[in-house]
Short mmCIF file of C-alpha atoms and ligand atoms in Angstrom, two decimals:
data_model
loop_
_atom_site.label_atom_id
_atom_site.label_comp_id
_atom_site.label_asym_id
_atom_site.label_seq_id
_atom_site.Cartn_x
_atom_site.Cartn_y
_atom_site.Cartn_z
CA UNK A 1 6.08 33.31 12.06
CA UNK A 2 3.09 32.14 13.97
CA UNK A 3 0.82 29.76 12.11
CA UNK A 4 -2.91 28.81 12.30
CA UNK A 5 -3.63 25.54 10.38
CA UNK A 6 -7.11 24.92 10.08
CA UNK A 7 -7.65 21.05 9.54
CA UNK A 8 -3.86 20.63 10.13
CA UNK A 9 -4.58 17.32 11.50
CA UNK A 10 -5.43 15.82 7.52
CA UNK A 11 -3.49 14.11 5.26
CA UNK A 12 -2.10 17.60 3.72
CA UNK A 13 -2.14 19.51 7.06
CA UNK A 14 0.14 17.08 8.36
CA UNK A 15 2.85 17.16 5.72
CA UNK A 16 2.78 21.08 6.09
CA UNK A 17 2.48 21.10 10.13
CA UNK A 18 5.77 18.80 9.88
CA UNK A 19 7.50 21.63 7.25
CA UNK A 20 6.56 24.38 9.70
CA UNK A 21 7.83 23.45 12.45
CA UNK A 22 10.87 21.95 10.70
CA UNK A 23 11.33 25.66 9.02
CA UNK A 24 11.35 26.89 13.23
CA UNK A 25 7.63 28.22 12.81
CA UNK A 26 5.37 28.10 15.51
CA UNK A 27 2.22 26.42 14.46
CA UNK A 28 -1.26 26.09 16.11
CA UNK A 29 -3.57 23.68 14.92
CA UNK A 30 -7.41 24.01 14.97
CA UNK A 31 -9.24 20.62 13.75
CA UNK A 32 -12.46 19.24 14.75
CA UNK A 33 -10.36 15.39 13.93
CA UNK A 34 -13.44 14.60 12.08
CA UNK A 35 -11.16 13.05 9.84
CA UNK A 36 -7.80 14.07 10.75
CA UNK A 37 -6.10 12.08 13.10
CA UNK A 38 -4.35 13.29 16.57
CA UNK A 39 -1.84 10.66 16.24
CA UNK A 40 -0.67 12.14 12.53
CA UNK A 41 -0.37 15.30 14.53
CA UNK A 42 1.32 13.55 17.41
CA UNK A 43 3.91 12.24 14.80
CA UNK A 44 4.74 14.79 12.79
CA UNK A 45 5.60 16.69 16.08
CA UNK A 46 7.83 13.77 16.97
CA UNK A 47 9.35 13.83 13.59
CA UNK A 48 10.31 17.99 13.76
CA UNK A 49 11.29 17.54 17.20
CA UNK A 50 8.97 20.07 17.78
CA UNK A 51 5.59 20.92 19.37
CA UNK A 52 2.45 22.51 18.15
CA UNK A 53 -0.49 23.79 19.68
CA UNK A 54 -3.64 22.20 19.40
CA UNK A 55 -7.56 22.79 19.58
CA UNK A 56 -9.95 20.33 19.07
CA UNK A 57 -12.51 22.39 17.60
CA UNK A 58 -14.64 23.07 14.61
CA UNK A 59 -14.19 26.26 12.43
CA UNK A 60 -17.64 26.49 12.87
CA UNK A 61 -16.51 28.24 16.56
CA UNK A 62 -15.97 31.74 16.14
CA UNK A 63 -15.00 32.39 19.27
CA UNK A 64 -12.25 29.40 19.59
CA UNK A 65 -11.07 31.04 16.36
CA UNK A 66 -10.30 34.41 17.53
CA UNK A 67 -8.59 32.97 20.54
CA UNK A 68 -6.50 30.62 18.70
CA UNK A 69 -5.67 33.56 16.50
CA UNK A 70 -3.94 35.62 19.12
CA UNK A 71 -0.71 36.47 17.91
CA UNK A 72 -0.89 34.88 14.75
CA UNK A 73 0.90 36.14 11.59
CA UNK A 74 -0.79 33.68 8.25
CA UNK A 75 -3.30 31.46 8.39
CA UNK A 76 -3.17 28.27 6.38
CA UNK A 77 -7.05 27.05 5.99
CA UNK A 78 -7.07 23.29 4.91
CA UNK A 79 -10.19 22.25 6.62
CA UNK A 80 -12.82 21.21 4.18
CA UNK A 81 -15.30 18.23 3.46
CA UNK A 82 -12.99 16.68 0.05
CA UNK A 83 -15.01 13.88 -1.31
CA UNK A 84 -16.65 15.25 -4.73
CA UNK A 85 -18.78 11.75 -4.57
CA UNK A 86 -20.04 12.55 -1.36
CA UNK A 87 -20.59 16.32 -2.28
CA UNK A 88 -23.35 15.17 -5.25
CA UNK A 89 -24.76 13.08 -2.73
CA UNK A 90 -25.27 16.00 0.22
CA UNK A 91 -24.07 19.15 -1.38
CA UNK A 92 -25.75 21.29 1.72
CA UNK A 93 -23.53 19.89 3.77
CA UNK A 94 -20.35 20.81 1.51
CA UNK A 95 -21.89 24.07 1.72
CA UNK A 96 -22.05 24.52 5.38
CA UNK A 97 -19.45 23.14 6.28
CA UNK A 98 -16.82 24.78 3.30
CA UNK A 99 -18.67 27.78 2.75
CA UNK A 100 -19.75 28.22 6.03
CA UNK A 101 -17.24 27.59 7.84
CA UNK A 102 -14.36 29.52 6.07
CA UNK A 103 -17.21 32.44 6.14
CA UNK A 104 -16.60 32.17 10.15
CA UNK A 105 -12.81 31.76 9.65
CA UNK A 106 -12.93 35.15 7.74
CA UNK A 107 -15.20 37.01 10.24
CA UNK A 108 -12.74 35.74 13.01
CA UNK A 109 -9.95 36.83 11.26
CA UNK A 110 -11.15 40.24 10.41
CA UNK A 111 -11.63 40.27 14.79
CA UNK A 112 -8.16 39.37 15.57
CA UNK A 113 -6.45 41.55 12.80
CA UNK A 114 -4.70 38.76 10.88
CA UNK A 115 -5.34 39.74 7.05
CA UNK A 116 -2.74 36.82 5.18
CA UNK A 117 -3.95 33.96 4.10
CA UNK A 118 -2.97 30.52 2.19
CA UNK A 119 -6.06 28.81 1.28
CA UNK A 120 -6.52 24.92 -0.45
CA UNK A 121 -8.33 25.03 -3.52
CA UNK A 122 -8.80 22.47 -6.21
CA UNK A 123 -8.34 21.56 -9.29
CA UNK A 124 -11.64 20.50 -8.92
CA UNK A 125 -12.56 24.59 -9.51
CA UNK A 126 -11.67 23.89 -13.07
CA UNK A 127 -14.44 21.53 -14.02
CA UNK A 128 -13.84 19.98 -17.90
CA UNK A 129 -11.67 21.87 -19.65
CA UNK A 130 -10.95 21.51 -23.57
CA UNK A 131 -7.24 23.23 -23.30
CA UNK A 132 -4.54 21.41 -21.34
CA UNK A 133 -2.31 22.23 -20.02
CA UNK A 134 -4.72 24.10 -18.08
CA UNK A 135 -3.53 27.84 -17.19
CA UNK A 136 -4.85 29.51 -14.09
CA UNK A 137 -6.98 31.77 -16.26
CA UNK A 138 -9.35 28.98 -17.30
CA UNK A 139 -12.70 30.15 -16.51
CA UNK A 140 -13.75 27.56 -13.69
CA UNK A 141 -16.95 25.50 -14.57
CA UNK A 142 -16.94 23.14 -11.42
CA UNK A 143 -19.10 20.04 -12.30
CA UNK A 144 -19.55 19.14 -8.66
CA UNK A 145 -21.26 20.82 -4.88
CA UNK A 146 -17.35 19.78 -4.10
CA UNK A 147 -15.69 22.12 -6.80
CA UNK A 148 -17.91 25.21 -6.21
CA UNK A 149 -17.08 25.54 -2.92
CA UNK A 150 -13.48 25.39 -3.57
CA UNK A 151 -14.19 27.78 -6.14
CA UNK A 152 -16.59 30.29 -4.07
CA UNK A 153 -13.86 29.92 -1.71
CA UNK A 154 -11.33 32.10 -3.67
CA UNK A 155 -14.12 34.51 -4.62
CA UNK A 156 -14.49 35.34 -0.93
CA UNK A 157 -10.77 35.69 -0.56
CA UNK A 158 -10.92 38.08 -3.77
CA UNK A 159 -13.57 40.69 -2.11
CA UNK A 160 -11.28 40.11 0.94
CA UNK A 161 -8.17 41.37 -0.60
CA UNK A 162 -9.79 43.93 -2.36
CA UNK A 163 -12.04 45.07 0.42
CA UNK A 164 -9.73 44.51 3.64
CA UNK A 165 -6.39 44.88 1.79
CA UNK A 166 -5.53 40.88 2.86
CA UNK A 167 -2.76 39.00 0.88
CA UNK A 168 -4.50 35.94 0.04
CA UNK A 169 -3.14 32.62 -1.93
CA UNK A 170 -4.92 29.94 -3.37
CA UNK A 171 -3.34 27.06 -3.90
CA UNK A 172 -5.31 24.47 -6.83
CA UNK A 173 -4.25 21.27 -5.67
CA UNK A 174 -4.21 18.71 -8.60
CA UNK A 175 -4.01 15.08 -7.49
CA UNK A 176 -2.04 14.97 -4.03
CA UNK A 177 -0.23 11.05 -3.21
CA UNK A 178 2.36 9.48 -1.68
CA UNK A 179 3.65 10.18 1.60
CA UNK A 180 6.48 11.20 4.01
CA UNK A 181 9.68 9.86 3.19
CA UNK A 182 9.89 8.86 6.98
CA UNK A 183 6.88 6.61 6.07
CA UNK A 184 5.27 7.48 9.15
CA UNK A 185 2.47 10.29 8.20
CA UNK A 186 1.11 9.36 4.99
CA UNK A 187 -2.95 8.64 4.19
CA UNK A 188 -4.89 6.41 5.63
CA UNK A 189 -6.19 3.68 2.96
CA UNK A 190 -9.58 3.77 4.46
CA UNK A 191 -9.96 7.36 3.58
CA UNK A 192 -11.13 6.54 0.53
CA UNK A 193 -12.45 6.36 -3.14
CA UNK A 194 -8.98 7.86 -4.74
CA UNK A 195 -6.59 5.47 -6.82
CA UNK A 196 -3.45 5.75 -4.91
CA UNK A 197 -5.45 4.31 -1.69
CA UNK A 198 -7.20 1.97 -3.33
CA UNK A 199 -4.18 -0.22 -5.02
CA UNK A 200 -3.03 -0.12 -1.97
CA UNK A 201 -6.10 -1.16 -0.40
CA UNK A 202 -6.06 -4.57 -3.13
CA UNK A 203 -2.95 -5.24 -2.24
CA UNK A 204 -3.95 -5.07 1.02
CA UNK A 205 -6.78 -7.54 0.12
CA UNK A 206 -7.29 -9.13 -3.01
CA UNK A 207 -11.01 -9.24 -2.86
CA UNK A 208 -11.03 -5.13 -2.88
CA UNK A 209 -9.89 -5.81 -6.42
CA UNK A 210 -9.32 -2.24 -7.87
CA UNK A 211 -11.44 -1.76 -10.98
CA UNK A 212 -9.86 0.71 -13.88
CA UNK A 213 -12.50 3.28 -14.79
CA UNK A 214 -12.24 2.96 -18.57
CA UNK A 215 -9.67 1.66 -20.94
CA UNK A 216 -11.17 3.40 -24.00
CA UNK A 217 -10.33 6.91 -23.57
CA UNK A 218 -8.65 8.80 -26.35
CA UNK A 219 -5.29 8.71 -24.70
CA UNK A 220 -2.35 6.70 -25.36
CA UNK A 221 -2.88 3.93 -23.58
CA UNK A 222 -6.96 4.60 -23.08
CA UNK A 223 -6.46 5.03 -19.36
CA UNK A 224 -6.88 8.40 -17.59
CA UNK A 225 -4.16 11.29 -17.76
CA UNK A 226 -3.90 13.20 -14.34
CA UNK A 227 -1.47 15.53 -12.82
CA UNK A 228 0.05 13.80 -9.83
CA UNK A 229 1.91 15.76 -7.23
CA UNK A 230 4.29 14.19 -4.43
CA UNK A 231 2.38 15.13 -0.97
CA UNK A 232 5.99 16.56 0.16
CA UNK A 233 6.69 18.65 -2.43
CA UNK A 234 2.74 20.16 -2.36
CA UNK A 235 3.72 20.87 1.22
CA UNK A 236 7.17 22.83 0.11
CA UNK A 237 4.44 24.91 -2.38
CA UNK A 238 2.90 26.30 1.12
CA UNK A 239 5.95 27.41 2.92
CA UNK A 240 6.63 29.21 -0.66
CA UNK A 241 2.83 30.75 -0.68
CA UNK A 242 3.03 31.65 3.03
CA UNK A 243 6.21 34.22 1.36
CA UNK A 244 3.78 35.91 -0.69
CA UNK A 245 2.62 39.25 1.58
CA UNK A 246 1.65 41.81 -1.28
CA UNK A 247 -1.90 42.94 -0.77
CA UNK A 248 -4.20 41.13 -3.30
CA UNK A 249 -5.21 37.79 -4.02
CA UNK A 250 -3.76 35.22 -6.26
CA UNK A 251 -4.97 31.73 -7.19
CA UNK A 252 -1.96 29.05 -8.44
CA UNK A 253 -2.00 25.60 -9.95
CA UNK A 254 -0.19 23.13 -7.78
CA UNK A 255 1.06 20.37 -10.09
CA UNK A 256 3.84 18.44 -11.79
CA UNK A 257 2.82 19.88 -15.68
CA UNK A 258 3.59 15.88 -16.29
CA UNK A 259 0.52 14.00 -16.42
CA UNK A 260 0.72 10.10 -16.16
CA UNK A 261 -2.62 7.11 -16.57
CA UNK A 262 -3.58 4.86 -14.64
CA UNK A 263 -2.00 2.16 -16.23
CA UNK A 264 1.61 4.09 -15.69
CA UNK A 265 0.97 3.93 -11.78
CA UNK A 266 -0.36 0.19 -11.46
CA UNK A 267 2.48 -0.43 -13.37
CA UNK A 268 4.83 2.04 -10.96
CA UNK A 269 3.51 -0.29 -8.53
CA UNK A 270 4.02 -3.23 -9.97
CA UNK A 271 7.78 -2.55 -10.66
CA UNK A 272 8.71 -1.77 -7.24
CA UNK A 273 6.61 -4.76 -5.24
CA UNK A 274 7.36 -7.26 -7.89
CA UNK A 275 3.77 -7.75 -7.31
CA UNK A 276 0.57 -7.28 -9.80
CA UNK A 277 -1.90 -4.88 -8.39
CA UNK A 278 -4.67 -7.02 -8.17
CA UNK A 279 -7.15 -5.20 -11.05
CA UNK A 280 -9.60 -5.63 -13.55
CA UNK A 281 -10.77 -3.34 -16.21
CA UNK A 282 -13.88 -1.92 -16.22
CA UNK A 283 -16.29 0.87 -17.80
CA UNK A 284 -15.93 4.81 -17.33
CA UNK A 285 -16.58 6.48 -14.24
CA UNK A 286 -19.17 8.79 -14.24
CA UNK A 287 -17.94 12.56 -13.81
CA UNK A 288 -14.25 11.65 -14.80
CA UNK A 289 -12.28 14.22 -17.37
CA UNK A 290 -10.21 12.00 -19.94
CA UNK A 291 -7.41 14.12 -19.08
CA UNK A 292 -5.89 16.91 -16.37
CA UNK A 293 -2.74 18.42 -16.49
CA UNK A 294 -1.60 21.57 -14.85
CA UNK A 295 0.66 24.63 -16.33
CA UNK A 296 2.37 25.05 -12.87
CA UNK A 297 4.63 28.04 -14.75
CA UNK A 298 2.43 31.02 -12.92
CA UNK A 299 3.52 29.56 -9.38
CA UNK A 300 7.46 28.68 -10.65
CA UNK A 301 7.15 32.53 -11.71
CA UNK A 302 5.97 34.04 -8.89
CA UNK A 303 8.02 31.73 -5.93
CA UNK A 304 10.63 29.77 -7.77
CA UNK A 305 8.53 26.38 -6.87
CA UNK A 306 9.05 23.40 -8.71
CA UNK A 307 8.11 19.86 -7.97
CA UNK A 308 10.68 17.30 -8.25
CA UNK A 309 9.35 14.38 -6.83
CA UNK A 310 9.15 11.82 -9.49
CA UNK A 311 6.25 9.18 -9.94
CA UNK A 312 8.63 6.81 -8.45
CA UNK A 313 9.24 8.43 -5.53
CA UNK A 314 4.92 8.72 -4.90
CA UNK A 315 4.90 5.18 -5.57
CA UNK A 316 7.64 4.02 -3.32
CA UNK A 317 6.65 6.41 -0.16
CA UNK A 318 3.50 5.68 -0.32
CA UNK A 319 4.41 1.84 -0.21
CA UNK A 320 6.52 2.91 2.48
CA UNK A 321 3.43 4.41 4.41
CA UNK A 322 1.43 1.21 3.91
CA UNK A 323 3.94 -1.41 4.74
CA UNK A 324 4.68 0.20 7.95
CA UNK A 325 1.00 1.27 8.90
CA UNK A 326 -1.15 -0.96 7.28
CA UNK A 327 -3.96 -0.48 9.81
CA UNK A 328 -3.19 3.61 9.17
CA UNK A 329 -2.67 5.29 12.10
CA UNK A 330 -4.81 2.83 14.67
C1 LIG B 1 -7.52 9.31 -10.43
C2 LIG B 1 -7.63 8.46 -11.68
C3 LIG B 1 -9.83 7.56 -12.07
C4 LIG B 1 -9.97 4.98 -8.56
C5 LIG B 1 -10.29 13.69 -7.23
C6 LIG B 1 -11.05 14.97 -7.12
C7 LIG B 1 -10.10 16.12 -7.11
C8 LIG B 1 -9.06 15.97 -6.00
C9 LIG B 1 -8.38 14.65 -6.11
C10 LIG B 1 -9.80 17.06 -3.97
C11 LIG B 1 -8.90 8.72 -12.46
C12 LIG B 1 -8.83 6.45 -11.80
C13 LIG B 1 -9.53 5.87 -9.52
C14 LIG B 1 -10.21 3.62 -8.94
C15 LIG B 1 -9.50 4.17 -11.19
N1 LIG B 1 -9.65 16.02 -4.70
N2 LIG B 1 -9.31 5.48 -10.80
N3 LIG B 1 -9.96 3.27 -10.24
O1 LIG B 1 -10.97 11.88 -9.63
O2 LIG B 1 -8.76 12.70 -10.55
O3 LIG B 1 -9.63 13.66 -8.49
O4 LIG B 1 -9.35 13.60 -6.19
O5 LIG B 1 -9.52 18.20 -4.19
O6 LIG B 1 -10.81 17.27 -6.94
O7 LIG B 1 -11.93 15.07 -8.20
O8 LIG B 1 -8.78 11.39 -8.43
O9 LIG B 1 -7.71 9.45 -7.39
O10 LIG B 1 -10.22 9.41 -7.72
O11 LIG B 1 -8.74 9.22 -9.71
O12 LIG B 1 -9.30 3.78 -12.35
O13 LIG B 1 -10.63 2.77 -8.15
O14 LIG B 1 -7.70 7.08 -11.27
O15 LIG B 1 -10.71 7.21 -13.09
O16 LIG B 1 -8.56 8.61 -13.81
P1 LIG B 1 -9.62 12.38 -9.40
P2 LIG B 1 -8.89 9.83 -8.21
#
């Protein structure tokens, strides 16, 4: 198939670029490298022995959309602004840019007669939620600018498929980490605010001491419970969606159903550098759930997915990643 990957150039993007064109795919690539980064691109080609096209543009260009388009069977649309911190801060910009932009996507879409799409949602659509596991039918209360656009997302993609007859898939992300097994595309540790990144980041430098965010949750060991979900096998979940060509659209949690704290990965860590993650413990952050898990049975059901990457093997290729690019991909 032919493949448009919006944002391809991202920490996710990459890992499914790389699966595409290892799967013989042809893939074009449409990212404004805002935040992605050309040389990810650059090496995941390398990696696939394989190229991909690429345009350095923002899906706020209709017109670079339809031509990119040309040809194209499925469109994967990871381009997004992802920092829910950021998105309380300037939530208009969350909603140009998200909203906005994948309102362009659509329109361009509609032009070039390409009606499949695999879109990244969140579990961030979800909001707090008193039952966990938490099943797809969960009515999503987002508690951020961040979530609702993820969220008003798949509503467009609903009207879409019921409207225009598209096959649509969205894909709720829980908590993405690690990295390539290659340990050559992974994320960069600048990107930001998110835990795997930041041990890594006071390891990097002791003085960027990572603080836990509460130690007196009711959870077994008082630290936070979240769904982790290797980065490779989150990329295996879109070659599975991209299968899915019945008319209609269909939203699927992306996650392991086995929810560790954060005290489980510092200590991950820990075993395999022999090192203590330089930490200290400190109050509750504001906005955090105690607890996320997903049920990931609807997407086993309908694809045969599973993840079967193992908090081990997050911890030790994203280690991998860091040790051999500790300046990312500069
Ligand atoms: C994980 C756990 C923190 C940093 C966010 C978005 C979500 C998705 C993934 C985009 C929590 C704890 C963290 C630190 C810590 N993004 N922590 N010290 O908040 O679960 O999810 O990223 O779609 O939508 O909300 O991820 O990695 O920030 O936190 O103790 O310095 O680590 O409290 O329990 P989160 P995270």
């Amino acid at each position: 198939m032919r493949i448009l990957a919006t944002g391809g150039a991202g920490y996710i993007g990459t890992h499914v670029v790389l699966d595409l064109l290892e799967a013989g795919h042809d893939v074009v690539v449409v990212d404004d490298f805002s935040t992605g980064e050309r040389q990810a691109l650059a090496r995941a080609q390398e990696i696939a022995g394989q190229t991909c096209e690429i345009v350095a543009s923002d899906i706020a260009d209709g017109a670079v959309l339809r031509e990119a388009l040309q040809g194209v069977d499925a469109v994967i649309h990871f381009a997004a602004y992802k920092r829910v911190g950021e998105s309380m801060e300037r939530p208009e910009h969350y909603f140009r840019n998200n909203l906005g932009g994948m309102a362009t996507l659509l329109s361009a879409m509609v032009d070039s007669g390409v009606d499949r799409i695999v879109y990244s949602s969140s579990a961030a659509v979800y909001g707090t939620q008193e039952v966990l596991p938490i099943p797809e039918a969960a009515a999503g209360r987002p508690d951020s600018p961040y979530g609702l656009t993820k969220l008003q997302g798949e509503q467009m993609l609903e009207w879409m498929a019921d409207r225009r007859g598209w096959s649509a898939t969205s894909l709720r992300y829980f908590n993405p980490v690690g990295a390539h097994a290659s340990g050559h595309i992974g994320e960069p540790v600048a990107n930001g605010a998110n835990l795997f990144p930041r041990v890594l980041d006071a390891y990097a430098d002791a003085r960027k001491a990572l603080t836990v965010f509460g130690t007196d949750y009711d959870t077994p060991d008082g630290t936070c419970l979240r769904d982790y979900i290797h980065v490779c096998d989150l990329s295996q979940g879109h070659l599975k969606a991209l299968e899915l060509t019945e008319p209609g659209h269909r939203a699927f949690n992306v996650g392991t159903g086995r929810p560790h704290s954060v005290r489980e990965i510092l200590d991950g860590f820990e075993r395999h550098t022999g090192r203590r993650v330089p930490h200290t413990d400190g109050p509750r952050r504001a906005g955090d759930v105690p607890a996320a898990a997903a049920d990931p049975s609807r997407f086993h059901q309908a694809t045969g997915f599973e993840a079967t990457r193992d908090l081990d093997e997050m911890v030790t290729s994203a280690w991998r990643w860091f040790t051999q690019n500790t300046n990312g991909y500069r």
